[in-house]
mmCIF file of C-alpha atoms in Angstrom:
data_model
loop_
_atom_site.group_PDB
_atom_site.id
_atom_site.type_symbol
_atom_site.label_atom_id
_atom_site.label_comp_id
_atom_site.label_asym_id
_atom_site.label_seq_id
_atom_site.Cartn_x
_atom_site.Cartn_y
_atom_site.Cartn_z
ATOM 1 C CA MET A 9 2.249 -4.835 -9.996
ATOM 2 C CA LEU A 10 -0.029 -7.295 -7.978
ATOM 3 C CA PHE A 11 3.011 -8.622 -6.309
ATOM 4 C CA ILE A 12 4.354 -5.427 -5.156
ATOM 5 C CA VAL A 13 1.143 -3.982 -4.133
ATOM 6 C CA ALA A 14 0.296 -7.240 -2.276
ATOM 7 C CA ILE A 15 3.714 -7.169 -0.488
ATOM 8 C CA GLY A 16 3.201 -3.585 0.491
ATOM 9 C CA ASN A 17 -0.311 -4.324 1.816
ATOM 10 C CA PHE A 18 1.279 -7.193 3.796
ATOM 11 C CA LEU A 19 3.991 -5.119 5.146
ATOM 12 C CA SER A 20 1.671 -2.243 6.209
ATOM 13 C CA SER A 21 -0.674 -4.684 7.675
ATOM 14 C CA ILE A 22 2.085 -6.248 9.862
ATOM 15 C CA ALA A 23 3.183 -2.761 10.863
ATOM 16 C CA MET A 24 -0.066 -1.387 11.737
ATOM 17 C CA ASN A 25 -1.496 -4.603 13.668
ATOM 18 C CA GLN A 26 1.579 -5.606 15.634
ATOM 19 C CA ILE A 27 0.275 -3.939 18.767
ATOM 20 C CA ILE A 28 -3.549 -4.521 18.565
ATOM 21 C CA PRO A 29 -4.071 -7.610 20.856
ATOM 22 C CA LEU A 30 -1.104 -6.335 22.998
ATOM 23 C CA LEU A 31 -2.644 -2.967 23.666
ATOM 24 C CA PRO A 32 -3.510 -4.160 27.367
ATOM 25 C CA PHE A 33 0.161 -4.758 28.056
ATOM 26 C CA ILE A 34 1.198 -1.601 26.436
ATOM 27 C CA MET A 35 -1.239 0.460 28.600
ATOM 28 C CA ALA A 36 0.131 -1.328 31.615
ATOM 29 C CA ALA A 37 3.648 -0.405 30.689
ATOM 30 C CA TYR A 38 2.430 3.298 30.336
ATOM 31 C CA ASN A 39 1.412 2.803 34.098
ATOM 32 C CA VAL A 40 -2.374 2.485 33.392
ATOM 33 C CA GLU A 41 -4.091 0.402 36.093
ATOM 34 C CA GLY A 42 -7.199 -1.462 36.651
ATOM 35 C CA GLU A 43 -10.425 -1.098 34.722
ATOM 36 C CA LYS A 44 -8.714 1.873 32.633
ATOM 37 C CA ILE A 45 -6.579 -0.782 30.975
ATOM 38 C CA GLY A 46 -9.671 -2.134 28.888
ATOM 39 C CA LEU A 47 -10.918 1.468 28.097
ATOM 40 C CA TYR A 48 -7.559 3.017 27.082
ATOM 41 C CA SER A 49 -6.933 0.094 24.877
ATOM 42 C CA ALA A 50 -10.474 0.367 23.174
ATOM 43 C CA LEU A 51 -9.534 4.310 22.905
ATOM 44 C CA ALA A 52 -6.107 3.753 21.307
ATOM 45 C CA TYR A 53 -7.557 1.225 18.724
ATOM 46 C CA GLY A 54 -11.013 2.436 18.253
ATOM 47 C CA GLY A 55 -10.270 6.147 18.076
ATOM 48 C CA SER A 56 -7.706 5.608 15.283
ATOM 49 C CA THR A 57 -10.260 3.540 13.174
ATOM 50 C CA PHE A 58 -13.091 6.275 13.859
ATOM 51 C CA ILE A 59 -10.735 8.831 12.391
ATOM 52 C CA MET A 60 -9.893 6.584 9.664
ATOM 53 C CA ALA A 61 -13.458 6.226 8.853
ATOM 54 C CA ILE A 62 -13.968 10.002 8.528
ATOM 55 C CA PHE A 63 -11.074 10.241 6.147
ATOM 56 C CA ALA A 64 -11.493 7.225 4.018
ATOM 57 C CA PRO A 65 -14.069 8.691 1.593
ATOM 58 C CA ILE A 66 -12.120 11.838 1.275
ATOM 59 C CA TRP A 67 -8.907 9.847 0.187
ATOM 60 C CA GLY A 68 -10.979 7.714 -2.240
ATOM 61 C CA THR A 69 -12.166 10.832 -3.874
ATOM 62 C CA LEU A 70 -8.808 12.416 -4.184
ATOM 63 C CA ALA A 71 -7.616 8.978 -5.458
ATOM 64 C CA ASP A 72 -10.189 9.246 -8.404
ATOM 65 C CA LYS A 73 -8.986 12.652 -9.115
ATOM 66 C CA PHE A 74 -5.225 12.455 -8.680
ATOM 67 C CA GLY A 75 -4.261 8.710 -8.759
ATOM 68 C CA ARG A 76 -4.216 5.910 -6.485
ATOM 69 C CA LYS A 77 -0.369 5.696 -6.318
ATOM 70 C CA LYS A 78 -0.306 9.053 -4.799
ATOM 71 C CA MET A 79 -2.526 7.836 -2.059
ATOM 72 C CA LEU A 80 -0.445 4.900 -1.493
ATOM 73 C CA LEU A 81 2.509 7.267 -1.032
ATOM 74 C CA ARG A 82 0.774 9.537 1.311
ATOM 75 C CA ALA A 83 -0.427 6.810 3.554
ATOM 76 C CA SER A 84 2.796 4.890 3.817
ATOM 77 C CA LEU A 85 4.940 7.982 4.526
ATOM 78 C CA GLY A 86 2.517 9.692 7.006
ATOM 79 C CA MET A 87 2.002 6.591 9.051
ATOM 80 C CA SER A 88 5.860 5.828 9.051
ATOM 81 C CA LEU A 89 6.525 9.237 10.568
ATOM 82 C CA CYS A 90 3.674 8.806 13.231
ATOM 83 C CA LEU A 91 5.154 5.539 14.260
ATOM 84 C CA PHE A 92 8.587 7.032 14.533
ATOM 85 C CA ILE A 93 7.369 9.594 16.668
ATOM 86 C CA SER A 94 5.495 7.101 18.898
ATOM 87 C CA VAL A 95 8.899 5.719 19.832
ATOM 88 C CA PHE A 96 9.743 8.749 22.150
ATOM 89 C CA LEU A 97 6.352 8.931 23.792
ATOM 90 C CA LYS A 98 6.211 8.766 27.621
ATOM 91 C CA ASN A 99 2.390 8.310 28.344
ATOM 92 C CA ALA A 100 -0.784 6.598 27.415
ATOM 93 C CA GLU A 101 -2.478 9.861 26.700
ATOM 94 C CA SER A 102 -0.005 11.059 24.248
ATOM 95 C CA PHE A 103 0.102 7.596 22.458
ATOM 96 C CA ILE A 104 -3.703 7.758 22.177
ATOM 97 C CA ILE A 105 -3.629 11.287 20.478
ATOM 98 C CA LEU A 106 -0.911 10.007 18.188
ATOM 99 C CA ARG A 107 -2.931 7.113 17.128
ATOM 100 C CA LEU A 108 -5.682 9.599 16.121
ATOM 101 C CA PHE A 109 -3.182 11.304 13.881
ATOM 102 C CA MET A 110 -2.227 7.931 12.135
ATOM 103 C CA GLY A 111 -6.089 7.279 11.428
ATOM 104 C CA ALA A 112 -6.069 10.538 9.629
ATOM 105 C CA PHE A 113 -3.006 9.329 7.211
ATOM 106 C CA SER A 114 -4.631 5.793 6.801
ATOM 107 C CA GLY A 115 -6.162 4.683 3.491
ATOM 108 C CA PHE A 116 -3.265 2.536 2.310
ATOM 109 C CA SER A 117 -5.224 -0.680 2.125
ATOM 110 C CA SER A 118 -8.306 1.011 0.286
ATOM 111 C CA ALA A 119 -5.952 2.350 -2.147
ATOM 112 C CA CYS A 120 -4.370 -1.002 -2.826
ATOM 113 C CA ILE A 121 -7.833 -2.498 -3.333
ATOM 114 C CA ALA A 122 -8.686 0.116 -5.735
ATOM 115 C CA ILE A 123 -5.490 0.035 -7.759
ATOM 116 C CA ILE A 124 -5.880 -3.571 -8.173
ATOM 117 C CA ALA A 125 -9.563 -3.868 -8.687
ATOM 118 C CA LEU A 126 -9.502 -1.148 -11.291
ATOM 119 C CA ASN A 127 -6.494 -2.394 -13.305
ATOM 120 C CA ALA A 128 -6.771 -6.247 -13.089
ATOM 121 C CA PRO A 129 -8.213 -8.038 -16.226
ATOM 122 C CA LYS A 130 -11.886 -8.969 -15.462
ATOM 123 C CA GLU A 131 -11.298 -12.728 -15.715
ATOM 124 C CA TYR A 132 -8.624 -12.433 -13.020
ATOM 125 C CA ALA A 133 -10.327 -9.844 -10.708
ATOM 126 C CA ASN A 134 -11.716 -12.389 -8.092
ATOM 127 C CA TYR A 135 -8.399 -14.053 -7.909
ATOM 128 C CA SER A 136 -6.374 -10.723 -7.760
ATOM 129 C CA LEU A 137 -8.653 -9.328 -5.014
ATOM 130 C CA ALA A 138 -8.491 -12.598 -3.062
ATOM 131 C CA LYS A 139 -4.743 -12.569 -3.293
ATOM 132 C CA LEU A 140 -4.468 -9.002 -2.197
ATOM 133 C CA SER A 141 -7.086 -9.487 0.626
ATOM 134 C CA SER A 142 -5.254 -12.913 1.927
ATOM 135 C CA TYR A 143 -1.950 -10.745 2.065
ATOM 136 C CA GLN A 144 -3.648 -7.973 4.028
ATOM 137 C CA ILE A 145 -5.475 -10.439 6.425
ATOM 138 C CA THR A 146 -2.223 -12.474 6.928
ATOM 139 C CA GLY A 147 -0.239 -9.223 7.727
ATOM 140 C CA SER A 148 -2.962 -7.922 10.074
ATOM 141 C CA LEU A 149 -3.170 -11.345 11.932
ATOM 142 C CA LEU A 150 0.693 -12.301 11.647
ATOM 143 C CA GLY A 151 1.399 -8.806 12.944
ATOM 144 C CA PRO A 152 0.378 -9.601 16.578
ATOM 145 C CA LEU A 153 2.628 -12.592 16.289
ATOM 146 C CA THR A 154 5.797 -10.540 15.493
ATOM 147 C CA GLY A 155 4.624 -7.998 17.969
ATOM 148 C CA GLY A 156 4.058 -10.489 20.730
ATOM 149 C CA ALA A 157 7.648 -12.082 20.084
ATOM 150 C CA LEU A 158 9.199 -8.516 20.073
ATOM 151 C CA MET A 159 7.384 -7.562 23.132
ATOM 152 C CA HIS A 160 8.401 -10.686 24.984
ATOM 153 C CA PHE A 161 12.094 -10.099 24.400
ATOM 154 C CA PHE A 162 12.488 -6.381 23.953
ATOM 155 C CA ASP A 163 10.897 -3.037 25.283
ATOM 156 C CA PHE A 164 7.587 -2.524 23.491
ATOM 157 C CA ARG A 165 8.770 0.737 21.672
ATOM 158 C CA VAL A 166 11.016 -1.509 19.408
ATOM 159 C CA GLN A 167 7.789 -2.524 17.630
ATOM 160 C CA PHE A 168 7.135 1.003 16.620
ATOM 161 C CA LEU A 169 10.579 1.377 15.175
ATOM 162 C CA ILE A 170 10.390 -1.609 13.190
ATOM 163 C CA SER A 171 6.848 -0.775 12.033
ATOM 164 C CA SER A 172 8.143 2.758 11.035
ATOM 165 C CA ILE A 173 10.955 1.188 8.952
ATOM 166 C CA LEU A 174 8.903 -1.157 7.296
ATOM 167 C CA LEU A 175 6.461 1.417 6.007
ATOM 168 C CA PHE A 176 9.307 3.652 4.976
ATOM 169 C CA ILE A 177 10.409 0.574 2.736
ATOM 170 C CA ILE A 178 6.815 0.396 1.478
ATOM 171 C CA PHE A 179 7.040 4.030 0.401
ATOM 172 C CA PHE A 180 10.130 3.411 -1.785
ATOM 173 C CA LEU A 181 8.481 0.095 -3.172
ATOM 174 C CA ILE A 182 5.464 1.986 -4.378
ATOM 175 C CA LEU A 183 7.402 4.932 -5.604
ATOM 176 C CA PHE A 184 9.767 3.044 -7.938
ATOM 177 C CA MET A 185 7.979 -0.158 -8.819
ATOM 178 C CA VAL A 186 4.340 0.587 -8.961
ATOM 179 C CA LYS A 187 2.831 2.307 -12.133
ATOM 180 C CA GLU A 188 -0.869 2.988 -12.907
ATOM 181 C CA ARG A 189 -1.782 1.800 -16.358
ATOM 182 C CA HIS A 190 -4.949 3.733 -16.715
ATOM 183 C CA GLU A 191 -5.413 7.478 -17.201
ATOM 184 C CA VAL A 192 -6.696 9.151 -14.113
ATOM 185 C CA LYS A 193 -10.031 10.949 -14.874
ATOM 186 C CA GLN A 194 -10.167 14.509 -13.696
ATOM 187 C CA SER A 195 -13.990 14.783 -14.142
ATOM 188 C CA ILE A 196 -16.397 12.558 -12.378
ATOM 189 C CA ASN A 197 -19.877 12.715 -13.629
ATOM 190 C CA VAL A 198 -21.723 9.414 -13.272
ATOM 191 C CA LYS A 199 -25.396 8.831 -13.305
ATOM 192 C CA ILE A 200 -26.503 6.256 -10.450
ATOM 193 C CA ASN A 201 -30.014 5.078 -9.542
ATOM 194 C CA ASN A 202 -31.544 3.811 -6.350
ATOM 195 C CA ASN A 203 -30.644 0.184 -6.803
ATOM 196 C CA PHE A 204 -26.924 1.238 -6.781
ATOM 197 C CA TYR A 205 -27.351 3.224 -3.455
ATOM 198 C CA SER A 206 -29.156 0.069 -2.026
ATOM 199 C CA PHE A 207 -26.206 -2.065 -3.417
ATOM 200 C CA VAL A 208 -23.696 0.362 -1.728
ATOM 201 C CA PHE A 209 -25.586 0.357 1.408
ATOM 202 C CA LYS A 210 -25.772 -3.430 1.720
ATOM 203 C CA VAL A 211 -22.044 -4.050 1.144
ATOM 204 C CA CYS A 212 -20.964 -1.331 3.530
ATOM 205 C CA ILE A 213 -23.294 -2.711 6.332
ATOM 206 C CA ALA A 214 -21.636 -6.278 5.675
ATOM 207 C CA THR A 215 -18.280 -4.775 5.839
ATOM 208 C CA PHE A 216 -19.268 -3.160 9.242
ATOM 209 C CA LEU A 217 -20.633 -6.252 10.578
ATOM 210 C CA VAL A 218 -17.667 -8.363 9.785
ATOM 211 C CA GLN A 219 -15.191 -5.775 11.075
ATOM 212 C CA PHE A 220 -17.264 -5.244 14.344
ATOM 213 C CA THR A 221 -16.855 -9.020 14.959
ATOM 214 C CA MET A 222 -13.316 -9.279 14.088
ATOM 215 C CA ASN A 223 -12.299 -6.330 16.250
ATOM 216 C CA PHE A 224 -14.689 -6.763 19.145
ATOM 217 C CA LEU A 225 -12.244 -9.408 20.433
ATOM 218 C CA ALA A 226 -8.762 -7.840 19.153
ATOM 219 C CA PRO A 227 -8.147 -5.466 22.195
ATOM 220 C CA ILE A 228 -9.183 -7.895 24.779
ATOM 221 C CA ILE A 229 -8.225 -11.415 23.537
ATOM 222 C CA GLY A 230 -5.017 -10.748 25.504
ATOM 223 C CA LEU A 231 -6.993 -10.576 28.825
ATOM 224 C CA PHE A 232 -8.321 -14.072 28.089
ATOM 225 C CA ILE A 233 -5.267 -15.716 27.137
ATOM 226 C CA GLU A 234 -3.301 -14.273 30.145
ATOM 227 C CA ARG A 235 -5.559 -16.447 32.283
ATOM 228 C CA ILE A 236 -4.495 -19.709 30.624
ATOM 229 C CA SER A 237 -0.882 -19.021 29.605
ATOM 230 C CA GLN A 238 2.291 -17.860 31.261
ATOM 231 C CA ASN A 239 4.024 -16.250 28.591
ATOM 232 C CA LYS A 240 1.009 -14.043 27.597
ATOM 233 C CA GLU A 241 2.577 -11.612 25.050
ATOM 234 C CA LEU A 242 3.999 -14.427 22.845
ATOM 235 C CA ALA A 243 0.939 -16.662 23.467
ATOM 236 C CA THR A 244 -1.668 -13.864 22.473
ATOM 237 C CA GLY A 245 0.499 -12.947 19.281
ATOM 238 C CA PHE A 246 0.650 -16.674 18.366
ATOM 239 C CA CYS A 247 -2.900 -17.337 18.895
ATOM 240 C CA PHE A 248 -4.327 -14.363 17.279
ATOM 241 C CA SER A 249 -2.170 -14.779 14.192
ATOM 242 C CA LEU A 250 -3.320 -18.388 13.457
ATOM 243 C CA ALA A 251 -6.479 -16.973 11.617
ATOM 244 C CA GLY A 252 -4.245 -15.050 9.237
ATOM 245 C CA ILE A 253 -1.976 -18.191 8.555
ATOM 246 C CA ALA A 254 -5.263 -19.802 7.609
ATOM 247 C CA SER A 255 -6.507 -17.030 5.573
ATOM 248 C CA ALA A 256 -3.047 -16.841 3.577
ATOM 249 C CA ILE A 257 -3.490 -20.511 2.665
ATOM 250 C CA PHE A 258 -7.007 -20.924 1.838
ATOM 251 C CA ALA A 259 -8.339 -17.630 0.541
ATOM 252 C CA PRO A 260 -7.200 -18.006 -3.125
ATOM 253 C CA LYS A 261 -8.610 -21.570 -3.120
ATOM 254 C CA ILE A 262 -12.051 -20.837 -1.476
ATOM 255 C CA VAL A 263 -12.775 -17.832 -4.077
ATOM 256 C CA LYS A 264 -12.371 -20.327 -6.871
ATOM 257 C CA ILE A 265 -15.380 -22.289 -5.749
ATOM 258 C CA LYS A 266 -18.218 -22.068 -8.316
ATOM 259 C CA ILE A 267 -20.752 -20.106 -6.031
ATOM 260 C CA ASN A 268 -21.936 -16.605 -6.433
ATOM 261 C CA GLU A 269 -20.440 -14.021 -3.953
ATOM 262 C CA HIS A 270 -23.740 -13.470 -2.153
ATOM 263 C CA LYS A 271 -24.037 -17.088 -1.126
ATOM 264 C CA LEU A 272 -20.284 -17.237 -0.452
ATOM 265 C CA ILE A 273 -20.511 -14.288 2.118
ATOM 266 C CA ALA A 274 -23.597 -15.863 3.590
ATOM 267 C CA TYR A 275 -21.933 -19.352 4.349
ATOM 268 C CA SER A 276 -18.746 -18.069 5.353
ATOM 269 C CA SER A 277 -20.573 -15.869 7.984
ATOM 270 C CA LEU A 278 -22.649 -18.836 9.107
ATOM 271 C CA PHE A 279 -19.306 -20.936 9.736
ATOM 272 C CA MET A 280 -17.852 -17.858 11.504
ATOM 273 C CA ALA A 281 -20.655 -17.872 13.932
ATOM 274 C CA ILE A 282 -20.339 -21.523 14.730
ATOM 275 C CA ASN A 283 -16.650 -21.129 15.009
ATOM 276 C CA LEU A 284 -17.169 -18.351 17.539
ATOM 277 C CA PHE A 285 -19.322 -20.328 19.695
ATOM 278 C CA LEU A 286 -16.731 -22.975 19.684
ATOM 279 C CA GLN A 287 -14.236 -20.508 20.637
ATOM 280 C CA TYR A 288 -16.500 -19.491 23.591
ATOM 281 C CA LEU A 289 -16.539 -23.200 24.753
ATOM 282 C CA CYS A 290 -12.744 -23.470 24.383
ATOM 283 C CA ILE A 291 -11.794 -20.270 26.042
ATOM 284 C CA SER A 292 -10.185 -22.070 29.092
ATOM 285 C CA ASN A 293 -7.799 -24.265 26.844
ATOM 286 C CA PHE A 294 -5.168 -22.484 25.050
ATOM 287 C CA TYR A 295 -4.445 -25.448 22.605
ATOM 288 C CA LEU A 296 -8.210 -25.869 21.557
ATOM 289 C CA LEU A 297 -8.522 -21.970 21.358
ATOM 290 C CA CYS A 298 -5.660 -22.023 18.738
ATOM 291 C CA VAL A 299 -7.231 -24.647 16.566
ATOM 292 C CA MET A 300 -10.412 -22.650 16.645
ATOM 293 C CA ARG A 301 -8.597 -19.435 15.653
ATOM 294 C CA PHE A 302 -7.034 -21.329 12.715
ATOM 295 C CA LEU A 303 -10.502 -22.545 11.724
ATOM 296 C CA PHE A 304 -11.965 -19.174 12.109
ATOM 297 C CA GLY A 305 -9.432 -17.712 9.526
ATOM 298 C CA ILE A 306 -10.706 -20.423 7.023
ATOM 299 C CA SER A 307 -14.303 -19.297 7.599
ATOM 300 C CA PHE A 308 -13.432 -15.680 7.370
ATOM 301 C CA CYS A 309 -11.009 -15.518 4.445
ATOM 302 C CA ALA A 310 -13.683 -15.342 1.682
ATOM 303 C CA VAL A 311 -15.762 -12.623 2.899
ATOM 304 C CA MET A 312 -13.843 -9.395 2.101
ATOM 305 C CA PRO A 313 -12.591 -10.579 -1.302
ATOM 306 C CA SER A 314 -16.238 -11.364 -2.184
ATOM 307 C CA ILE A 315 -17.463 -7.880 -1.100
ATOM 308 C CA TYR A 316 -14.537 -6.219 -3.036
ATOM 309 C CA THR A 317 -15.511 -8.326 -6.020
ATOM 310 C CA LEU A 318 -19.080 -7.269 -5.852
ATOM 311 C CA ILE A 319 -17.943 -3.655 -5.645
ATOM 312 C CA LYS A 320 -15.881 -3.998 -8.698
ATOM 313 C CA LYS A 321 -18.712 -5.706 -10.607
ATOM 314 C CA ASN A 322 -21.412 -3.200 -9.741
ATOM 315 C CA THR A 323 -19.316 0.224 -9.731
ATOM 316 C CA PRO A 324 -18.245 2.451 -12.646
ATOM 317 C CA SER A 325 -14.590 2.695 -12.839
ATOM 318 C CA ASN A 326 -14.385 6.412 -12.599
ATOM 319 C CA ILE A 327 -15.867 6.540 -9.202
ATOM 320 C CA GLY A 328 -14.312 3.212 -8.030
ATOM 321 C CA SER A 329 -11.886 4.628 -5.472
ATOM 322 C CA LYS A 330 -14.729 6.658 -3.934
ATOM 323 C CA ILE A 331 -16.698 3.605 -3.317
ATOM 324 C CA TYR A 332 -14.000 1.675 -2.063
ATOM 325 C CA GLY A 333 -13.128 4.638 0.417
ATOM 326 C CA ILE A 334 -16.746 4.739 1.651
ATOM 327 C CA ASN A 335 -16.737 0.957 2.134
ATOM 328 C CA GLN A 336 -13.377 1.456 4.004
ATOM 329 C CA SER A 337 -15.112 4.025 6.001
ATOM 330 C CA PHE A 338 -17.711 1.539 7.189
ATOM 331 C CA LEU A 339 -14.618 -0.868 7.784
ATOM 332 C CA GLY A 340 -13.156 1.659 10.096
ATOM 333 C CA LEU A 341 -16.524 2.357 11.785
ATOM 334 C CA GLY A 342 -16.884 -1.376 12.368
ATOM 335 C CA SER A 343 -13.303 -1.646 13.882
ATOM 336 C CA CYS A 344 -13.899 1.364 15.986
ATOM 337 C CA VAL A 345 -17.457 0.489 17.285
ATOM 338 C CA GLY A 346 -16.225 -3.249 17.870
ATOM 339 C CA ALA A 347 -13.248 -2.394 19.704
ATOM 340 C CA PHE A 348 -15.069 0.189 22.089
ATOM 341 C CA CYS A 349 -17.814 -2.350 22.585
ATOM 342 C CA GLY A 350 -15.270 -5.096 23.496
ATOM 343 C CA GLY A 351 -13.560 -2.992 25.853
ATOM 344 C CA TYR A 352 -16.776 -1.961 27.472
ATOM 345 C CA PHE A 353 -18.714 -5.052 27.445
ATOM 346 C CA TYR A 354 -15.726 -7.290 28.733
ATOM 347 C CA HIS A 355 -15.950 -5.829 32.205
ATOM 348 C CA ILE A 356 -19.851 -6.736 32.342
ATOM 349 C CA LEU A 357 -20.045 -9.962 30.469
ATOM 350 C CA ASP A 358 -16.637 -11.496 30.442
ATOM 351 C CA THR A 359 -16.438 -14.480 28.366
ATOM 352 C CA LYS A 360 -20.032 -14.055 27.306
ATOM 353 C CA VAL A 361 -19.012 -11.256 25.032
ATOM 354 C CA PHE A 362 -18.593 -13.940 22.358
ATOM 355 C CA PHE A 363 -22.377 -14.061 22.167
ATOM 356 C CA ILE A 364 -22.480 -10.470 20.837
ATOM 357 C CA CYS A 365 -19.992 -11.504 18.024
ATOM 358 C CA ILE A 366 -22.210 -14.432 17.174
ATOM 359 C CA ALA A 367 -25.168 -12.280 16.804
ATOM 360 C CA SER A 368 -23.504 -9.734 14.733
ATOM 361 C CA ILE A 369 -22.197 -12.213 12.081
ATOM 362 C CA LEU A 370 -25.257 -14.306 11.880
ATOM 363 C CA LEU A 371 -27.131 -10.993 10.958
ATOM 364 C CA ASN A 372 -24.596 -10.687 8.124
ATOM 365 C CA ALA A 373 -25.342 -14.197 6.943
ATOM 366 C CA LEU A 374 -29.099 -13.549 7.015
ATOM 367 C CA ILE A 375 -28.773 -10.386 4.852
ATOM 368 C CA PHE A 376 -26.923 -12.338 2.213
ATOM 369 C CA PHE A 377 -29.092 -15.507 2.269
ATOM 370 C CA ARG A 378 -31.833 -13.407 1.092
ATOM 371 C CA GLN A 379 -29.861 -12.639 -2.170
ATOM 372 C CA LYS A 380 -30.124 -14.682 -5.297
#
C-alpha cells in the first residue's frame, strides 16, 4: 500500500505543481501585463491554497468518519475534472476562479499522510512517512521541470491536459489497489488536554513557517531566472526542481539519524536559513543558484516528515485525520500567505525578499531549539 499511495502522491504533486513557478509566463500568455503579472500569479496560486486551508479540516473530519480512501478518490477525481476544464479557458480571471475550485477539491496529500501514518507499523512509521514525504516533495519540485519543458515546446494548456490525465490514472490506482486495514470509527469521543492543544499549535505554526518560506519564492523565482537565462521556462523548471531531486535522494537517509524530531527540525531550519542567504548571494549566477537549490532540498527534506511523525506519536488514532487536516490547513495558509507576500514584496524589495524568507525559517528554528 505504501508504494501505491506514494506513487499517487508523487504523480498528484507533479500534476498540481507543474505551473507554480511558471505562473508569470502563463499570465503573460493570457495577455496580463506589467505589475499585474506578479499579482495575478500570486492570486492564482495563493487563492487556491487559501481555499484548501479552509476545506482541509473538513475533509480530515470526514476521513475519520467515512475512510481515508474515499477522500483520496474524491480529491483525485475532482482535481482531474478541474484541470480538464482549464484546457478550454480563455482569460486569466477565469483561470484564477477555477484554481479556487481546485482548492476546494484538494486534500489528497493529507489523506495520503493519514492513511500511511495510521496504518504503518510503529517501528516503520518514521521511515514510511519520510518515504511518502520524499515522493510528495519530489513530485512538487519535479513538476516545474516537466512543466517548464512542456511549456518550452508546446502550448501551456498541454500541461493542464497531462495533469488531468495523471490525476485520473491516480483515481483508478487508488480505487483498485489501495485497501484500508483498519475499521473506520463512526464515533469520535476523545479527551484531550491543554498540552495537546499546545502541541498541535506548535506543529501547525512550524508547518506554516516552512510553507511560507517555500512558497514565498515559488511564484516569482521565474522572474529572477529570466534575467540570467535565455530559455526562461526550461531554466526555471530545472532550477526549481533540483530541491526535489535532493529531497528524494536524502530524505529516507536523514530521518534515520539518531536524533529526536524537535532537534532535527531545528537544525534543518537553521541550514535552510543559511542556504537562503547563499541563494541571495548567487542570484545573478544561474549555475551557482542551481547548486544552492540542490543543497536547499537536502536542508528541507527532514522537516515535514519529522512534523508528521510528531503528530503520529502524540495524536489518538481516531482523530488522526482531523489533526492532519488541521495541519494541512496551516500548510495551505502558509503557501497562500507566502505566495501573496512574495508577489507583493518582489516589486518593493526585488532580490532582498530572500531576507523575509530567512527571518521566517530562523523563527521556526528558534521555536524547536527550545524543545528537549
